[in-house]
Coordinates of C-alpha atoms in Angstrom, one line a residue:
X1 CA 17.0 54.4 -162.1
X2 CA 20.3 55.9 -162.2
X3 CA 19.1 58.7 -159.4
X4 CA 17.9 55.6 -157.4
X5 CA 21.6 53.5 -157.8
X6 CA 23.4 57.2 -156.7
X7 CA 20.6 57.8 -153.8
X8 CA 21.9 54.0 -152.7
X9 CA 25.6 54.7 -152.9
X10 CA 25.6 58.2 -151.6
X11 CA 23.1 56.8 -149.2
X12 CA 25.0 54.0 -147.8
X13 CA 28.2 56.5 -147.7
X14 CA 26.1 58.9 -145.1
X15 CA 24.4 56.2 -143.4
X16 CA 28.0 54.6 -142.2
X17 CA 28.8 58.3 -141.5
X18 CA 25.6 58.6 -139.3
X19 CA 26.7 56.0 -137.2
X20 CA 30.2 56.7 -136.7
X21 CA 29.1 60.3 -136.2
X22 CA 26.4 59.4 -133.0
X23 CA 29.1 56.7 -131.6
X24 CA 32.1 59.4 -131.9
X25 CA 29.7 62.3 -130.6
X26 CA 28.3 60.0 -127.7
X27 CA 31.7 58.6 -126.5
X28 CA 33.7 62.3 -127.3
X29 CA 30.9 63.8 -124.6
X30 CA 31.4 61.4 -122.6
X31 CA 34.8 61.7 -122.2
X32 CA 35.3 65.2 -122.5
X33 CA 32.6 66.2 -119.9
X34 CA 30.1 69.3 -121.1
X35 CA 33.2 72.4 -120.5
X36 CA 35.5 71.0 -122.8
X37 CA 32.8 69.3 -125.6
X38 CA 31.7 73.1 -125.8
X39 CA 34.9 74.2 -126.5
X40 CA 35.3 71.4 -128.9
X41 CA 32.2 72.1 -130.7
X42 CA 32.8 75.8 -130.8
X43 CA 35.9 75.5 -132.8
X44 CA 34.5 73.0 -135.5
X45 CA 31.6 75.8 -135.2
X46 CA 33.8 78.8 -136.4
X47 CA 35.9 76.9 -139.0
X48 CA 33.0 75.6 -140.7
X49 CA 31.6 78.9 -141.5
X50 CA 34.9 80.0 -143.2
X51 CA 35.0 76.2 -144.7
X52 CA 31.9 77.8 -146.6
X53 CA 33.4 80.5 -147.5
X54 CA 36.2 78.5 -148.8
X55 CA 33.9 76.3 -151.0
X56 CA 32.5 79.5 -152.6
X57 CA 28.8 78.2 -153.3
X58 CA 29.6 76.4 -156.2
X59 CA 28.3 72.3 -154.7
X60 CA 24.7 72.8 -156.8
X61 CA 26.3 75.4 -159.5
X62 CA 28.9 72.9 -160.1
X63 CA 26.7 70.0 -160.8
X64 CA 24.3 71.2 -162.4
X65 CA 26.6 73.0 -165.0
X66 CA 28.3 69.5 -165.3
X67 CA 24.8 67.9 -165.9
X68 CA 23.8 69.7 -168.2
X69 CA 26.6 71.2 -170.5
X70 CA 29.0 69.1 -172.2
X71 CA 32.5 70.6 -171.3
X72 CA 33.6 69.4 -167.8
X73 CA 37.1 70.3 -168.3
X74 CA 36.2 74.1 -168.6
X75 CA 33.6 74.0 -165.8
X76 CA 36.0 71.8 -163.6
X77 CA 38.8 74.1 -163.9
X78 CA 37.0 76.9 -163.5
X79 CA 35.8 76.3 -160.4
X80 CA 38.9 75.3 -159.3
X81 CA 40.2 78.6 -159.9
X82 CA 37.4 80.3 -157.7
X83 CA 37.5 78.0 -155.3
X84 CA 41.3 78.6 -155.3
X85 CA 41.0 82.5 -154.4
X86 CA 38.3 81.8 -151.8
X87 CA 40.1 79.1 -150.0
X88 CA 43.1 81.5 -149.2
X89 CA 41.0 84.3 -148.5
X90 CA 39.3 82.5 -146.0
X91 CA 42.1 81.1 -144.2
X92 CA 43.7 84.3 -143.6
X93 CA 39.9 85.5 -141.9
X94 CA 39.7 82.2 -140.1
X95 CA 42.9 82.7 -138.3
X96 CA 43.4 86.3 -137.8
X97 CA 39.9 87.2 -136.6
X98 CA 39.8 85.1 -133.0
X99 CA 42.9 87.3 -132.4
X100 CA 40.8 90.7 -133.3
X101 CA 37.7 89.4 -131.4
X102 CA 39.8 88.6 -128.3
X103 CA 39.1 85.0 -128.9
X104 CA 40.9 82.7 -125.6
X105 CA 44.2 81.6 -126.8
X106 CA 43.3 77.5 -126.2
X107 CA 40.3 78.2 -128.9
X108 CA 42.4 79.6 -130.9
X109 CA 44.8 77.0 -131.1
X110 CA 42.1 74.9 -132.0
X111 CA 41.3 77.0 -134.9
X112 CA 45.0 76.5 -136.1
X113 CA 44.7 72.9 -136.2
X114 CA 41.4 72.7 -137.9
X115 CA 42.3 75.1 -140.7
X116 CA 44.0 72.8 -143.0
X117 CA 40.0 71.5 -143.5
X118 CA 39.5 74.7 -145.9
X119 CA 42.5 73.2 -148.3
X120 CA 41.1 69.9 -148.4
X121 CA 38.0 70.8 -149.2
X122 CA 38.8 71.5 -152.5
X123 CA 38.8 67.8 -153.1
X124 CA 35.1 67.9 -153.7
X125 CA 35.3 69.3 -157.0
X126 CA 36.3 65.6 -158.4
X127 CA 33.4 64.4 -156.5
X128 CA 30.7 66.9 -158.3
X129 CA 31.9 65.2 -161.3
X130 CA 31.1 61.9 -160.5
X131 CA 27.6 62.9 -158.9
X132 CA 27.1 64.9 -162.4
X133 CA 28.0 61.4 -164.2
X134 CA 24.9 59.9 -162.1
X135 CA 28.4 57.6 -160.7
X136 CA 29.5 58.4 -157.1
X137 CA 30.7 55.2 -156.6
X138 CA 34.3 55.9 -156.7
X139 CA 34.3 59.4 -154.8
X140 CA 31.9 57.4 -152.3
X141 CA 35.1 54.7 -151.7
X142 CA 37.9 57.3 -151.4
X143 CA 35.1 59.1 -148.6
X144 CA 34.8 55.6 -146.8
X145 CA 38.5 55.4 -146.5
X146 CA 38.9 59.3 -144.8
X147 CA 35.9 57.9 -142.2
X148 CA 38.1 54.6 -141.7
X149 CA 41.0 56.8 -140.9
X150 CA 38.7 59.1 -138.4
X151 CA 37.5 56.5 -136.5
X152 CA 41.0 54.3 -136.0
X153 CA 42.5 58.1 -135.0
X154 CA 39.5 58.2 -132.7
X155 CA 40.0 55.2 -130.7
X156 CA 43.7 55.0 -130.6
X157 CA 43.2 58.9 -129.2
X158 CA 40.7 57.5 -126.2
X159 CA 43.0 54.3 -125.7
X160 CA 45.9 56.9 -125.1
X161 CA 43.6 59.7 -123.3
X162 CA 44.7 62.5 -126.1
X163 CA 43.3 66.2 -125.4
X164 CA 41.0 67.7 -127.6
X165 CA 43.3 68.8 -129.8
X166 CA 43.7 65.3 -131.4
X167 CA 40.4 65.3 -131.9
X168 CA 40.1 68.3 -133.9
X169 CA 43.4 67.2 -135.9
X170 CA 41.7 64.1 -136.4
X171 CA 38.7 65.0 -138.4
X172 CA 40.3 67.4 -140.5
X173 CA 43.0 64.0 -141.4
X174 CA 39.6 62.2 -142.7
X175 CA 39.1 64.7 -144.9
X176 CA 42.5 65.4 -146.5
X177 CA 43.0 61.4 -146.4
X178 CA 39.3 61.4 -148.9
X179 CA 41.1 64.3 -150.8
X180 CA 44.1 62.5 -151.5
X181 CA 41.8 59.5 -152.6
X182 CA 40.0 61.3 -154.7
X183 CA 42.6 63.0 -157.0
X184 CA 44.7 60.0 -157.2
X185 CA 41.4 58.1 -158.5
X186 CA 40.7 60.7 -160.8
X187 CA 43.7 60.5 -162.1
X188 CA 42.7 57.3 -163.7
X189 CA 39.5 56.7 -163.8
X190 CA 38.2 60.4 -164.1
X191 CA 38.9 63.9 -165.7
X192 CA 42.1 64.1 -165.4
X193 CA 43.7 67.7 -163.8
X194 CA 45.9 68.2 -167.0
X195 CA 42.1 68.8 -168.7
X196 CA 40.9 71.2 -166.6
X197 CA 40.9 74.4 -168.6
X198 CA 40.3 77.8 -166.8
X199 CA 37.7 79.9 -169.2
X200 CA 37.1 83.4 -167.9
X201 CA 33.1 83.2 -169.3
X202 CA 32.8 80.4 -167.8
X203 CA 34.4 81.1 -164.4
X204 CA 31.9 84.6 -165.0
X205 CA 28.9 82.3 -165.0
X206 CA 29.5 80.2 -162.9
X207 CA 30.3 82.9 -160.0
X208 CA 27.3 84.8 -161.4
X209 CA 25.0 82.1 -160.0
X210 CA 27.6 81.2 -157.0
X211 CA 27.9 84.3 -155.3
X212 CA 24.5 84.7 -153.7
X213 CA 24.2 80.5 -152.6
X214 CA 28.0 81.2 -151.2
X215 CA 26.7 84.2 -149.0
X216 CA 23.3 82.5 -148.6
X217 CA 25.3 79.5 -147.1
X218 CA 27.6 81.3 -145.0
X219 CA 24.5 83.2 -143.1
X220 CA 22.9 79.9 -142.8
X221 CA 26.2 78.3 -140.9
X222 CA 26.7 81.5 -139.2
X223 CA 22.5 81.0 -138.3
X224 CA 23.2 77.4 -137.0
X225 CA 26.7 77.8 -135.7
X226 CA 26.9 80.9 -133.9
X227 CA 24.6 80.3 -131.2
X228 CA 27.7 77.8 -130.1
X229 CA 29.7 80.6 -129.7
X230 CA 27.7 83.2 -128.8
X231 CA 27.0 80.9 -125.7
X232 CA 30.8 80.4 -125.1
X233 CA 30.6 84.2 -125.2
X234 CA 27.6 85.1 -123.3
X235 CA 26.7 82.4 -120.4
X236 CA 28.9 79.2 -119.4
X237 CA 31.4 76.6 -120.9
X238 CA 28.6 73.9 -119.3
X239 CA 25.6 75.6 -120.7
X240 CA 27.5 75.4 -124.2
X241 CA 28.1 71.8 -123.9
X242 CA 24.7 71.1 -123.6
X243 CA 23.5 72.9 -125.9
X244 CA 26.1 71.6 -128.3
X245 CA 25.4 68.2 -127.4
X246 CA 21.7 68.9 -128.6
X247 CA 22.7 70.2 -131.8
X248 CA 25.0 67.7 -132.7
X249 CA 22.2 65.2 -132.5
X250 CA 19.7 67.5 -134.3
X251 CA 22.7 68.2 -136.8
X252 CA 23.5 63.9 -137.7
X253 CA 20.6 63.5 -140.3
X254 CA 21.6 66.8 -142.3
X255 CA 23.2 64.7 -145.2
X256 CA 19.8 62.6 -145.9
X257 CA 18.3 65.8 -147.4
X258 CA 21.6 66.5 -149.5
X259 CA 22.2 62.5 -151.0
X260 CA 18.4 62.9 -152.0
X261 CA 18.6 66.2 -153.9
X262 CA 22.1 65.7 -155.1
X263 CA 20.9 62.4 -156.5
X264 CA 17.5 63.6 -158.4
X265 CA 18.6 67.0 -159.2
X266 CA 20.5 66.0 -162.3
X267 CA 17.6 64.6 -163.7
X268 CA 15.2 67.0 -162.8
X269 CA 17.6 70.0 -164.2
X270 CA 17.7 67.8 -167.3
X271 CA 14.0 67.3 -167.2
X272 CA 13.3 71.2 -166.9
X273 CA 14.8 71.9 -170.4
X274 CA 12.5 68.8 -171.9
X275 CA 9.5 68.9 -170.1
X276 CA 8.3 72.1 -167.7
X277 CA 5.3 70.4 -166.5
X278 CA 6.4 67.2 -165.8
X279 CA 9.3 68.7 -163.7
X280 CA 6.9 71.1 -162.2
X281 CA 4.9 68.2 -160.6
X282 CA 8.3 65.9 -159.9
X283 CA 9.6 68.6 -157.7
X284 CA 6.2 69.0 -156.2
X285 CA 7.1 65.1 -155.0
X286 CA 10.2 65.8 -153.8
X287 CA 9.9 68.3 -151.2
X288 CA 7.3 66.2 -149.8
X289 CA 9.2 63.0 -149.6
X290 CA 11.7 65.8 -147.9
X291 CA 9.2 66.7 -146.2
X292 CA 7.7 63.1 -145.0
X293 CA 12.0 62.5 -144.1
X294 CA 11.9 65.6 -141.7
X295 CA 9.0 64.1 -139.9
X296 CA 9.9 60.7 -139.6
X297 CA 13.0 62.0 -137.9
X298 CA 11.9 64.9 -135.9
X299 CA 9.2 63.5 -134.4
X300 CA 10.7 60.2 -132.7
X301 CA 13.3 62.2 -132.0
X302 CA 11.7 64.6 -129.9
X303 CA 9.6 61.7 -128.2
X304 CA 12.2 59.7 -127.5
X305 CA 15.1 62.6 -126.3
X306 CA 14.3 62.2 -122.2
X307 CA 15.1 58.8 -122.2
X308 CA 17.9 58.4 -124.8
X309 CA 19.7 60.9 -123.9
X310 CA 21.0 60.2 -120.2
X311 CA 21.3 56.7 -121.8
X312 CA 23.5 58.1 -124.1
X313 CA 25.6 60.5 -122.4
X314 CA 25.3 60.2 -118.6
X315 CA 24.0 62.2 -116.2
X316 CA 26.5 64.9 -116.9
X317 CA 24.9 66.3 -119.8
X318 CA 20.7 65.9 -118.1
X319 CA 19.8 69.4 -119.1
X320 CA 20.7 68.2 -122.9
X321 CA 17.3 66.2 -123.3
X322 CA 14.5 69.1 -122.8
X323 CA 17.0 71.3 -125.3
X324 CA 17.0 68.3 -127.8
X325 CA 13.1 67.6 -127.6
X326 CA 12.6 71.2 -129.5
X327 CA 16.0 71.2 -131.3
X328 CA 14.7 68.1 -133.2
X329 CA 11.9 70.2 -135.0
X330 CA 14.5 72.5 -137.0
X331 CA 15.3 68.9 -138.6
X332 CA 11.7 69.6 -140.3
X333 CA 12.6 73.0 -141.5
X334 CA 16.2 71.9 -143.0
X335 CA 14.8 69.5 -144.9
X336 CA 12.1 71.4 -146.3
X337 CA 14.8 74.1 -147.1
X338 CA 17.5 71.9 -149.0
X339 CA 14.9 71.4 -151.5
X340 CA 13.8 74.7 -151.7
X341 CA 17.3 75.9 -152.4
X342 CA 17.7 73.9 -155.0
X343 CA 14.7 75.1 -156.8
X344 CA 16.2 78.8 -156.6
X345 CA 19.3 77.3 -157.8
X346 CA 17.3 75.8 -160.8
X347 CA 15.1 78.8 -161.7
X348 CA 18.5 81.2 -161.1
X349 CA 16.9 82.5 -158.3
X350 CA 19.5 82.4 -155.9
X351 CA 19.9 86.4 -154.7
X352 CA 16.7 85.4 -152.7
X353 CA 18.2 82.4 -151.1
X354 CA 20.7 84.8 -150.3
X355 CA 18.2 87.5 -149.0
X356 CA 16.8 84.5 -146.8
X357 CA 19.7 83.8 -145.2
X358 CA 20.3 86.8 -144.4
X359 CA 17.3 87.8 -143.0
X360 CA 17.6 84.4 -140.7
X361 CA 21.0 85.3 -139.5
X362 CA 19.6 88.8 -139.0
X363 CA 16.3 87.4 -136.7
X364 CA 18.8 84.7 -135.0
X365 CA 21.0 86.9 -133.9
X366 CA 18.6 89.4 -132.5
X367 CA 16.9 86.9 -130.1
X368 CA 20.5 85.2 -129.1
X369 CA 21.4 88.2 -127.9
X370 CA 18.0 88.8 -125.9
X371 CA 17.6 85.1 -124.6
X372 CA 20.6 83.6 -124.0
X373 CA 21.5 86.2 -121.0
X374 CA 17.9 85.4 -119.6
X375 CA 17.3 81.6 -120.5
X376 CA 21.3 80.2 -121.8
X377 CA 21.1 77.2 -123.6
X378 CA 17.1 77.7 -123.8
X379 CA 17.5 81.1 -125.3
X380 CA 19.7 79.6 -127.8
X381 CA 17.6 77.2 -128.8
X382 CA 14.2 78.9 -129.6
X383 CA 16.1 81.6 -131.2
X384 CA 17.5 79.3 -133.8
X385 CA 13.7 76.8 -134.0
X386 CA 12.3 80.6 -135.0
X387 CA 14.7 82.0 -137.4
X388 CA 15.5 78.5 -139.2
X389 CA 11.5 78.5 -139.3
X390 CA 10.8 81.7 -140.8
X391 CA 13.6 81.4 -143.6
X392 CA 11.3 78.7 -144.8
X393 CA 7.7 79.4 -144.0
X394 CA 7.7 83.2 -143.8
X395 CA 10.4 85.1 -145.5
X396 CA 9.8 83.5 -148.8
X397 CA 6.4 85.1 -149.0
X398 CA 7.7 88.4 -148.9
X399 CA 8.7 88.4 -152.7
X400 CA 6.7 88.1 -156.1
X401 CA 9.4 85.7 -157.7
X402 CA 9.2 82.7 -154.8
X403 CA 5.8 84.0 -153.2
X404 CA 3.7 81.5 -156.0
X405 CA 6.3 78.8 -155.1
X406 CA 6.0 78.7 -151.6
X407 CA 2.4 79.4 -151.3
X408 CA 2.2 76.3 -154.0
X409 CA 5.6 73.5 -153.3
X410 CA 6.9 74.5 -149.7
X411 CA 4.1 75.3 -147.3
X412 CA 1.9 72.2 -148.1
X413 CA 4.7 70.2 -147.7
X414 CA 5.0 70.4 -144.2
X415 CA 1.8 68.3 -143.9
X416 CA 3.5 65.7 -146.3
X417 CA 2.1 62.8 -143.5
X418 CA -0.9 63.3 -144.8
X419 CA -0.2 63.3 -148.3
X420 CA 1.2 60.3 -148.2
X421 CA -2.8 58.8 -147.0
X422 CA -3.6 59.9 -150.9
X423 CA -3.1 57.0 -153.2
X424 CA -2.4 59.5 -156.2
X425 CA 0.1 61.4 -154.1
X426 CA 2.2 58.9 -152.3
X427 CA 2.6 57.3 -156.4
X428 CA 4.2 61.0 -157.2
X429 CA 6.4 60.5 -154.3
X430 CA 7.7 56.9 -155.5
X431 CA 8.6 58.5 -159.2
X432 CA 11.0 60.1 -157.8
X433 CA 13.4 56.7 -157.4
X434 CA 12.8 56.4 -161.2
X435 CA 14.4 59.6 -162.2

């Protein structure tokens, strides 16, 4: 029950979020025309990859250490120190690279503006806590408050006809605004800062099990953010816009994935220790209500893209629809792999979750650079359907430790629509809300 009451709060948090983030994406399109989103979308597209950098890989390691061991303080301000080191070393890359790279000075203003995100960030340790307390309630308000900021900066920059810099400035300010909100709510009603205690085993242990899902994570941004600027670099500002105006509607239903395993994994970490075979079969369940998510999304999506797309955005962005129709299919995958990752979290597996990402990055990158001067925005986007496809289907097969598991959890999950037609089945999936 308590997974269910975070799943509803977290939930409702992202569902609010969903909705601001199609009207924003819609009406920014719209107003910037498909040159300028690109170059829009390509800055957010760089930052974010040092953003997860920044956060180190420690989201999962974090909670799960806070689930299950009973010293918060020493896990908390651990963290804090790694998160601390990997924060500065990223914004140093993030801002001295586009100069190295021969990045075009406007971008790199951009990147400027958007770099204060990596500091803010940090804000999320308090919020682990909470989802480790089975209580996100209060790091759920202080997040509603950022996304009021956002979208009163949002239309008071359209009512004065800002450029896209505001725009950039103005989604990093939701996010220090939820940071602020966050510490000064912990401050009372959490773990205080003062008890956060830096332990040098536990900062070891925790970065033991960080480093590969930090790597892993940056490959899998670089996998899903580079083909925005690779475009930028390869064909034209309008092809880019397009394309990014694809993936951003691909990209909205990523959180529903993350509030479903950040809401059940506490209990199913706890449930591992108590009862192997119970959690065995629970997690069985969960990746195919994942599963069952990813289709109920991708494939309306994907029907419905050459209509609601020029309703949407115009006939500026036409070519967006066809990219969108296969772009909606990765939704399938991601969902499939957020639980997936988890496991290897679980099971200390994560070196292959790094290997995976890697390998990903490796196979998108080798077919951006072969399509996208042939096809442009096309090239992009089967490049990215394959390599986000064979990180889940394919590359876990390659190795004893995760072959049993995907042969056994992932693979028959993609045809969770037809699990759910078995009685005994679909009753698996709806345990999971009792967790």
């Amino acid at each position: 029950m308590k997974a269910s009451r975070s799943m509803a709060w977290m939930g409702t948090q992202h569902a609010l979020r969903l909705i601001v983030g199609l009207l924003t994406a819609v009406v920014l399109a719209r107003y910037l025309g498909p040159a300028l989103y690109g170059d829009y979308q390509s800055v957010i597209s760089w930052v974010l990859i040092f953003n997860a950098l920044a956060a180190a890989g420690l989201q999962s390691v974090v909670i799960q250490n806070l689930a299950t061991q009973n010293q918060p303080g020493r896990v908390l301000g651990s963290a804090l120190r790694i998160r601390i080191f990997f924060t500065g070393f990223s914004l140093l890359f993030c801002i001295t690279l586009p100069l190295l790279l021969g990045m075009h000075s406007n971008l790199w203003y951009g990147v400027i503006l958007m770099s204060p995100l990596l500091i803010a960030q940090n804000g999320d340790l308090i919020e682990y806590f909470y989802i480790a307390q089975a209580n996100p309630r209060p790091a759920v308000l202080m997040r509603l408050i950022g996304l009021a900021t956002v979208v009163f900066l949002f239309v008071w920059g359209l009512l004065t006809q800002q450029s896209w810099y505001f725009f950039l400035m103005a989604f990093v300010a939701e996010h220090i605004v939820a940071a602020v909100g966050l510490l000064m709510i912990n401050q009372y009603h959490g773990l205080r800062l003062k008890n956060w205690r830096f332990d040098l085993n536990m900062a070891a242990e925790l970065w033991g099990q960080a480093w590969p899902i930090m790597i892993s994570t940056v490959f899998y941004l670089a996998a899903m953010r580079l083909d925005v600027l690779l475009l930028n670099l390869l064909s034209t500002p309008w092809q880019t816009g397009n394309y990014a105006a694809a993936a951003r509607f691909a990209q909205l239903w990523a959180f529903i994935p993350l509030v479903i395993v950040n809401a059940t994994f506490p209990a199913l970490a706890r449930l591992s220790l108590k009862n192997p075979p119970v959690y065995v079969e629970k997690l069985k369940a969960l990746l195919n209500f994942l599963a069952l998510g990813g289709w109920i999304i991708a494939l309306p999506l994907s029907l419905s893209a050459s209509w609601l797309v020029p309703l949407l955005l115009g006939a500026d962005f036409s070519a967006t629809a066809p990219l969108l129709q296969m772009q909606a299919w990765i939704t399938l995958a991601y969902f499939v792999r957020v639980g997936m990752d988890r496991w290897l979290v679980q099971e200390k597996l994560t070196r292959y979750n790094m290997l995976f990402q890697i390998f990903t990055v490796i196979l998108n990158l080798s077919l951006n650079f072969c399509l996208i001067p042939r096809w442009g925005a096309w090239g992009a986007t089967i490049s990215s359907l394959v390599a986000l496809a064979s990180g889940v289907m394919i590359f876990p097969l390659f190795f004893k430790a995760t072959r049993s598991f995907a042969l056994s959890h992932v693979l028959p999950a993609f045809i969770a629509p037809i699990w759910v037609l078995i009685p005994q089945k679909r009753q698996q999936i709806k345990e999971i809300f009792k967790l």
